[in-house]
Tab-separated table of C-alpha atoms in Angstrom:
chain	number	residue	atom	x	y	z
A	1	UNK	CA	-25.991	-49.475	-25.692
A	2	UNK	CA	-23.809	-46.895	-23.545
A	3	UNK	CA	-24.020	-43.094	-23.387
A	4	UNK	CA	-20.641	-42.480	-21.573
A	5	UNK	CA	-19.538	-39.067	-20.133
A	6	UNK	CA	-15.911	-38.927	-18.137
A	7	UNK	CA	-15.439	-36.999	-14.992
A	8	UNK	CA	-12.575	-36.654	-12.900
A	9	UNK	CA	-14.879	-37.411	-8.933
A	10	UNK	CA	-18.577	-38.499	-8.701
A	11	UNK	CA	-18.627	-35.566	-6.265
A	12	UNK	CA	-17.276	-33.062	-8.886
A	13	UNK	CA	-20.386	-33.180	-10.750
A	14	UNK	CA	-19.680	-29.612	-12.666
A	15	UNK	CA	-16.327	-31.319	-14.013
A	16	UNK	CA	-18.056	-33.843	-15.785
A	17	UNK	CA	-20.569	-31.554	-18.419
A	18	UNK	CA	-23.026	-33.515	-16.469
A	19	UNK	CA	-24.340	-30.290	-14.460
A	20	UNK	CA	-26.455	-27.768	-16.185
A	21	UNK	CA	-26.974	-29.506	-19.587
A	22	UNK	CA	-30.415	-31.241	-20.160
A	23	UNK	CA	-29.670	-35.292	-20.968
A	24	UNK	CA	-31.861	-37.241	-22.749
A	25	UNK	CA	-31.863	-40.843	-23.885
A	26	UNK	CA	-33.568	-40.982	-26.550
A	27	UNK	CA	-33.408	-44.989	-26.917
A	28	UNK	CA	-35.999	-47.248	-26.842
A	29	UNK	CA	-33.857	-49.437	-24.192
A	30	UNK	CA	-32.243	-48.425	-21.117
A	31	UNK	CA	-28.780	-46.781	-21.779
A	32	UNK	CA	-25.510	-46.588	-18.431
A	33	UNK	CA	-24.513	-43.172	-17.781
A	34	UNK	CA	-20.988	-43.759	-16.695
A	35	UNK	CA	-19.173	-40.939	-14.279
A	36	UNK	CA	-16.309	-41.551	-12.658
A	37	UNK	CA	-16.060	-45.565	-13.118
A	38	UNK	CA	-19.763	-45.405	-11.230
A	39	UNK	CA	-22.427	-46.540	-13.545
A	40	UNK	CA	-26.551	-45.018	-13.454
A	41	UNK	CA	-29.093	-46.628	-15.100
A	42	UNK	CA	-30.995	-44.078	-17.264
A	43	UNK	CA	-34.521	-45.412	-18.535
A	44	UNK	CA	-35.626	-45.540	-22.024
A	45	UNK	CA	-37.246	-41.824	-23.670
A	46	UNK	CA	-36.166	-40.228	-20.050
A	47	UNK	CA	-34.064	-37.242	-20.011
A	48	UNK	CA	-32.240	-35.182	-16.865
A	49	UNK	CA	-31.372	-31.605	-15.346
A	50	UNK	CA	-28.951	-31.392	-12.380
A	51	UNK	CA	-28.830	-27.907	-11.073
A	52	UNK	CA	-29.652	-25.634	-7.795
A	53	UNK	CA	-33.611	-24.341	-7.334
A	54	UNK	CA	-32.565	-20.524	-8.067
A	55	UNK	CA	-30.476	-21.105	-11.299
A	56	UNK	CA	-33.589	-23.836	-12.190
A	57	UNK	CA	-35.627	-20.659	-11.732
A	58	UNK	CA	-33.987	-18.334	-13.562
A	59	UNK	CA	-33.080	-19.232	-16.405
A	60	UNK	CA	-32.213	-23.048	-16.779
A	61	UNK	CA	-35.964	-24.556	-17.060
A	62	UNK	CA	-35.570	-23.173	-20.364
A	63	UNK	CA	-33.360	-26.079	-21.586
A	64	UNK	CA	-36.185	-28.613	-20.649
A	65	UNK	CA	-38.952	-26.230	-21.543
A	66	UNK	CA	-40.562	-26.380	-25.503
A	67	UNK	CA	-43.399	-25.244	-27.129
A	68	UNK	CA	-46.258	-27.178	-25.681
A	69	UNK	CA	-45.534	-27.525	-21.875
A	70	UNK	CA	-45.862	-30.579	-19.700
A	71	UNK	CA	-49.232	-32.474	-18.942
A	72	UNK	CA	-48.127	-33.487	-15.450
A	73	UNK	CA	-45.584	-32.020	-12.750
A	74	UNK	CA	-44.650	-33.586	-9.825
A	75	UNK	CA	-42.836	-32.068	-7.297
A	76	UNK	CA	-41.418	-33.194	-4.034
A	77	UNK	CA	-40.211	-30.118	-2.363
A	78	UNK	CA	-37.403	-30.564	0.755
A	79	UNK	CA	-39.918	-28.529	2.910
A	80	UNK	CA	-38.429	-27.164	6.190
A	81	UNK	CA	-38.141	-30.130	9.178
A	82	UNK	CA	-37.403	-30.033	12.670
A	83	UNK	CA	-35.804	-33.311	12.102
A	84	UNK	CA	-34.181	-32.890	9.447
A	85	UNK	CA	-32.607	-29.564	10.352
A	86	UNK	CA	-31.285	-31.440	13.288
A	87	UNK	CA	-29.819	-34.614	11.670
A	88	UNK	CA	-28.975	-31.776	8.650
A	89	UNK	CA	-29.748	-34.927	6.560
A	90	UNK	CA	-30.080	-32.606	3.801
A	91	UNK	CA	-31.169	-29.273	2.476
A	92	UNK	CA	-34.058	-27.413	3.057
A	93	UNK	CA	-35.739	-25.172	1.211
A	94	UNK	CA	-37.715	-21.831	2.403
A	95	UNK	CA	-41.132	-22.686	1.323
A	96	UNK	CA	-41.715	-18.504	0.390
A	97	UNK	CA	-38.943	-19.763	-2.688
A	98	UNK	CA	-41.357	-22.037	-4.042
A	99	UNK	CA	-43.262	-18.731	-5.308
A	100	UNK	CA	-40.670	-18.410	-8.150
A	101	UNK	CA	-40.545	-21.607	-9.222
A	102	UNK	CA	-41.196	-21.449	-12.864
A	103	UNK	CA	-44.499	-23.947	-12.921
A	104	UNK	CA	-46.512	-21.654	-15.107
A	105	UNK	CA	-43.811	-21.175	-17.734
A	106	UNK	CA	-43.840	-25.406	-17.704
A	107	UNK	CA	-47.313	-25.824	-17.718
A	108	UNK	CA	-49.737	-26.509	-20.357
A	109	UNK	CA	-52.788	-25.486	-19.930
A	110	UNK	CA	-54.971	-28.142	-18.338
A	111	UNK	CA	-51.941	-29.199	-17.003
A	112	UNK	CA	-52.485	-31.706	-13.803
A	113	UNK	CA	-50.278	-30.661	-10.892
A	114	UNK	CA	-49.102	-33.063	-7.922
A	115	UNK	CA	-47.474	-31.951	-4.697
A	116	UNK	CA	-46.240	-33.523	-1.978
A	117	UNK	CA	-46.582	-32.085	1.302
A	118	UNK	CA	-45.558	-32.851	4.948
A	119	UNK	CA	-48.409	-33.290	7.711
A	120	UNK	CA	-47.547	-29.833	8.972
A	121	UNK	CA	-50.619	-28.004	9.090
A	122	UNK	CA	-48.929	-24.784	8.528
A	123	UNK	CA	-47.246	-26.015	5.391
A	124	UNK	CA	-50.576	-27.741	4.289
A	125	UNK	CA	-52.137	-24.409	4.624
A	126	UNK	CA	-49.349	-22.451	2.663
A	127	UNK	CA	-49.411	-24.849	-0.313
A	128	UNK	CA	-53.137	-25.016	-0.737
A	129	UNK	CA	-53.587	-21.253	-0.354
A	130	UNK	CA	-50.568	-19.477	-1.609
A	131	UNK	CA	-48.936	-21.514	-3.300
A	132	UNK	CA	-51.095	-23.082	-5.672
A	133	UNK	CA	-52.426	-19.671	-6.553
A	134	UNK	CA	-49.298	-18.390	-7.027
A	135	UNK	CA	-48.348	-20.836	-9.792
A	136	UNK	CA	-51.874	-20.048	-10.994
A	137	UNK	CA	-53.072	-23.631	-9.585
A	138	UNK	CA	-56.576	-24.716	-8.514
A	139	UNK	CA	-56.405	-26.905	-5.880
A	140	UNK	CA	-59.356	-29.926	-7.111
A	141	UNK	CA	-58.223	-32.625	-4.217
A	142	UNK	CA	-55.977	-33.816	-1.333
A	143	UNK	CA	-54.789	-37.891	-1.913
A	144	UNK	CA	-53.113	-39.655	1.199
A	145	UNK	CA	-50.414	-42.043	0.400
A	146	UNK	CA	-50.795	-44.712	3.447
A	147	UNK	CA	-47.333	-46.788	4.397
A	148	UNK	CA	-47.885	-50.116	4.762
A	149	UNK	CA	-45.622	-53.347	5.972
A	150	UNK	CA	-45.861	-56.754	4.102
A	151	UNK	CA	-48.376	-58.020	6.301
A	152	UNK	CA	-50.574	-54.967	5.617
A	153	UNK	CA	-50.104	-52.874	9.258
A	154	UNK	CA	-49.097	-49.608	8.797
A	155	UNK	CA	-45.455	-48.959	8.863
A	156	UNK	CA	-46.037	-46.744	12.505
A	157	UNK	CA	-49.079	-46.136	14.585
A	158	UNK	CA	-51.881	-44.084	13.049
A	159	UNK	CA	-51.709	-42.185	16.358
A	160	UNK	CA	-48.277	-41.868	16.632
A	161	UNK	CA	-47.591	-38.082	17.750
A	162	UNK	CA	-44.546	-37.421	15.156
A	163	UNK	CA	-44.022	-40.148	12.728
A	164	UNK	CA	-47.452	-40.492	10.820
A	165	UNK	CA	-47.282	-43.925	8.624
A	166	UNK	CA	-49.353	-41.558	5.741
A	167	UNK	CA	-48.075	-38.540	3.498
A	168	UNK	CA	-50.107	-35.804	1.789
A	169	UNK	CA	-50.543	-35.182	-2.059
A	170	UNK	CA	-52.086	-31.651	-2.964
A	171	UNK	CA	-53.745	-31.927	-6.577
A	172	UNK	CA	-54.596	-29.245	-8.751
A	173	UNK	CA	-54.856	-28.287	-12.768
A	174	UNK	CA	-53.041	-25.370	-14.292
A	175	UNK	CA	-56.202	-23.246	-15.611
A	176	UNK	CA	-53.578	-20.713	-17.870
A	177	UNK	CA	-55.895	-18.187	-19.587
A	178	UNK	CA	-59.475	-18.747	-19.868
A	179	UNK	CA	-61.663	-21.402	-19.637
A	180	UNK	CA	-59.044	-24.606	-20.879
A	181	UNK	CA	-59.753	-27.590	-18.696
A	182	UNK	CA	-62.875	-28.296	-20.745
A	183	UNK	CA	-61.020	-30.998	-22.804
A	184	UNK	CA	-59.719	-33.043	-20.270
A	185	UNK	CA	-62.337	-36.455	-20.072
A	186	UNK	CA	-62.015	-36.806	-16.111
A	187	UNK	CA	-60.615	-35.048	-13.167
A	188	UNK	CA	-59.492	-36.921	-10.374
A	189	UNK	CA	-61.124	-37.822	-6.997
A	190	UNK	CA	-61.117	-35.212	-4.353
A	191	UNK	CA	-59.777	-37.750	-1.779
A	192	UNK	CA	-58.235	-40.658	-2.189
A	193	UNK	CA	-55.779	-43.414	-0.503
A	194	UNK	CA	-53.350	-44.771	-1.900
A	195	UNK	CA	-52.100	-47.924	-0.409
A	196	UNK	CA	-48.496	-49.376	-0.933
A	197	UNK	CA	-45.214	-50.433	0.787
A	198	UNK	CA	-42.652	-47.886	0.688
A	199	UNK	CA	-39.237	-48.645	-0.883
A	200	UNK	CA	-36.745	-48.920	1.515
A	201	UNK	CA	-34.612	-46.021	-0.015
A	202	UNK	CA	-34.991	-43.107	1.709
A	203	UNK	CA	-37.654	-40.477	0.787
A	204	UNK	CA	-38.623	-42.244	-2.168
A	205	UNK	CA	-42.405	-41.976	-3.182
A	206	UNK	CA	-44.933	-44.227	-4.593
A	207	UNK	CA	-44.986	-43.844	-8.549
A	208	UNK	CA	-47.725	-42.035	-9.655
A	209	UNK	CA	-47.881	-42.563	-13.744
A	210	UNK	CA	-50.274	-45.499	-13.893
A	211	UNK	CA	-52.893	-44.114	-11.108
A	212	UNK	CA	-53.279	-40.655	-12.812
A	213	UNK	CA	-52.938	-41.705	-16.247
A	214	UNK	CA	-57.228	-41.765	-16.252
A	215	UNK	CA	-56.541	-37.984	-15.858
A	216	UNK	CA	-54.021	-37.424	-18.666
A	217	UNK	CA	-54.154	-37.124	-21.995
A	218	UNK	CA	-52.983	-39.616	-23.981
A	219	UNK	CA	-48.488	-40.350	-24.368
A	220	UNK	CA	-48.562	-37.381	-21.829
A	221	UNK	CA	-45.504	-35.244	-21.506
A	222	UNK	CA	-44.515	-35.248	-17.212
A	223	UNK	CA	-42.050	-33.445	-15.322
A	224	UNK	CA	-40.743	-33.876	-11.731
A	225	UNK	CA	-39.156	-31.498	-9.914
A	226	UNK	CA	-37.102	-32.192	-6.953
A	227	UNK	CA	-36.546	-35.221	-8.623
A	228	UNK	CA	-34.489	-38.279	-6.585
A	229	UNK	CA	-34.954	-40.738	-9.305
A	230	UNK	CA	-35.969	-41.085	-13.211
A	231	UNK	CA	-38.978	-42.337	-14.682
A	232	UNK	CA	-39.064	-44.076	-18.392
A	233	UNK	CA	-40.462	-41.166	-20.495
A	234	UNK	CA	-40.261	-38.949	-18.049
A	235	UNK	CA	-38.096	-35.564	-17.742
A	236	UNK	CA	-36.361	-34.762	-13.976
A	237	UNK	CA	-35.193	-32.036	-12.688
A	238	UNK	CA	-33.339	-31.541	-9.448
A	239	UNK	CA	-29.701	-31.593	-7.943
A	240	UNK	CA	-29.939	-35.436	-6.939
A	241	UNK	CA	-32.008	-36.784	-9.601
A	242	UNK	CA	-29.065	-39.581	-10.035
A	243	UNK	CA	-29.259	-40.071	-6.895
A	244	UNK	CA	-31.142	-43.583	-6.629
A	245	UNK	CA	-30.552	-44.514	-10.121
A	246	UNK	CA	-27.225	-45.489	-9.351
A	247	UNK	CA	-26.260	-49.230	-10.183
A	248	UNK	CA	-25.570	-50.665	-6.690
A	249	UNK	CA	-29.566	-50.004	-6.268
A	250	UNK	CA	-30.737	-52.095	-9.407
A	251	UNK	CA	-30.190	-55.908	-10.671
A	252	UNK	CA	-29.586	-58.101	-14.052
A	253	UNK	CA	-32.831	-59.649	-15.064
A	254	UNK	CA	-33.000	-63.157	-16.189
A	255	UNK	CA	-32.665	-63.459	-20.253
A	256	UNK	CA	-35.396	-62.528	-22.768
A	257	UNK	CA	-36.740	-59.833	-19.636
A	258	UNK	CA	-38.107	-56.441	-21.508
A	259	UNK	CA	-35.141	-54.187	-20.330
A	260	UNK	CA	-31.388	-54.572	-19.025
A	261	UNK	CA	-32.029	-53.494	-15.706
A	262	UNK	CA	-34.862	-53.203	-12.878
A	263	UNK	CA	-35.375	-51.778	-9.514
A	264	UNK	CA	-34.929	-54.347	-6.960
């Protein structure tokens, strides 16, 4: 099965009706988005926004939004580096913008929120504190995501003075009005550790369905925002979330496999 959309460039992403618009495969099966002769693997029941943070904000949530909200959101900001505003890698974002981002609007209540933060204290600070309130958040626990090689040493020194081998994940519930987290069955952990080895594509994170699902409702509806990749079922929002669903990054599987296509 093929959903296929023309475009005259990959980097001409407007052109193509691909910008702006919220696509969904609805398919059971994985479906290839084809722009520009370059094919992306979309996942089964996983649908798509590519846009900028302040149109996102102002009015274009809207096309992923409906009438019951999301049960998780996951964001992964581009919060302000020294390194990265060096190598100008990629684009920052003012962390004071994250105010407006339209999380209570998306939210249902009871709604479990996941954040990824940099080991800057300052910024650790600012999202536990004004951010989270802001978007009407209580902050219920801090997870660390620890970077591990093959042979189970952590990808740098635990002691290193820059590169830590461990990222931060702020968790907190959307409490909306009143007194609605009373029919969720758990919360989750104040502190945790997650353990994994990190994909070697850049800035990609650990997935995070199966290890919060115990703090979900059941077939829950999630969201992430800043997305870089898409997640079967999921909806993702963000001006690369094609980015590392493109083709050249996945392989055939063998015959009778559950799918077309998988991560390698």
């Amino acid at each position: 099965m093929q959903l296929v959309l023309s475009a005259r460039g990959i980097n001409s992403l407007e052109k193509s009706g691909v910008v702006h618009r919220h696509i969904k495969n609805e398919a059971d099966q994985t479906v290839i988005l084809n722009i520009d002769h370059h094919n992306f693997v979309i996942p089964p029941k996983s649908g798509f926004l590519l846009s900028n943070f302040r149109r996102f904000c102002q009015h274009l949530y809207l096309e992923i939004l409906d009438s019951d909200g999301f049960d998780l959101i996951v964001a992964d900001p581009p919060w302000e580096n020294k390194s990265v505003k060096r190598k100008k890698s990629y684009d920052m974002i003012d962390e004071t913008a994250l105010l407006q981002a339209p999380i209570p609007k998306l939210a249902k209540p009871g709604c479990l929120v996941a954040l990824w933060v940099t080991n800057n204290d300052r910024l650790k600070d600012f999202a536990a504190c004004e951010l989270f309130p802001a978007w009407g958040i209580k902050h219920i626990g801090t997870w660390i995501w620890l970077k591990v090689t093959n042979t189970g040493d952590t990808v740098t020194d635990i002691h290193h003075r820059h590169k830590k081998p461990y990222e931060l994940l702020l968790l907190g519930r959307y409490e909306g009005q009143g007194d609605n987290l009373k029919h969720m069955s758990a919360q989750p952990p104040e502190s945790y550790v997650l353990l994994s080895v990190p994909c070697c594509l850049h800035s990609k994170k650990v997935p995070l369905e199966d290890v919060l699902s115990p703090y979900l409702p059941a077939s829950p509806r999630c969201l992430e925002l800043f997305a870089r990749n898409l997640w079967p079922g999921w909806t993702s929002w963000g001006m690369e979330a094609l980015k590392h669903q493109n083709s050249i990054f996945f392989e055939e599987t063998p015959p009778g496999f559950h799918g077309t296509k998988r991560a390698t």
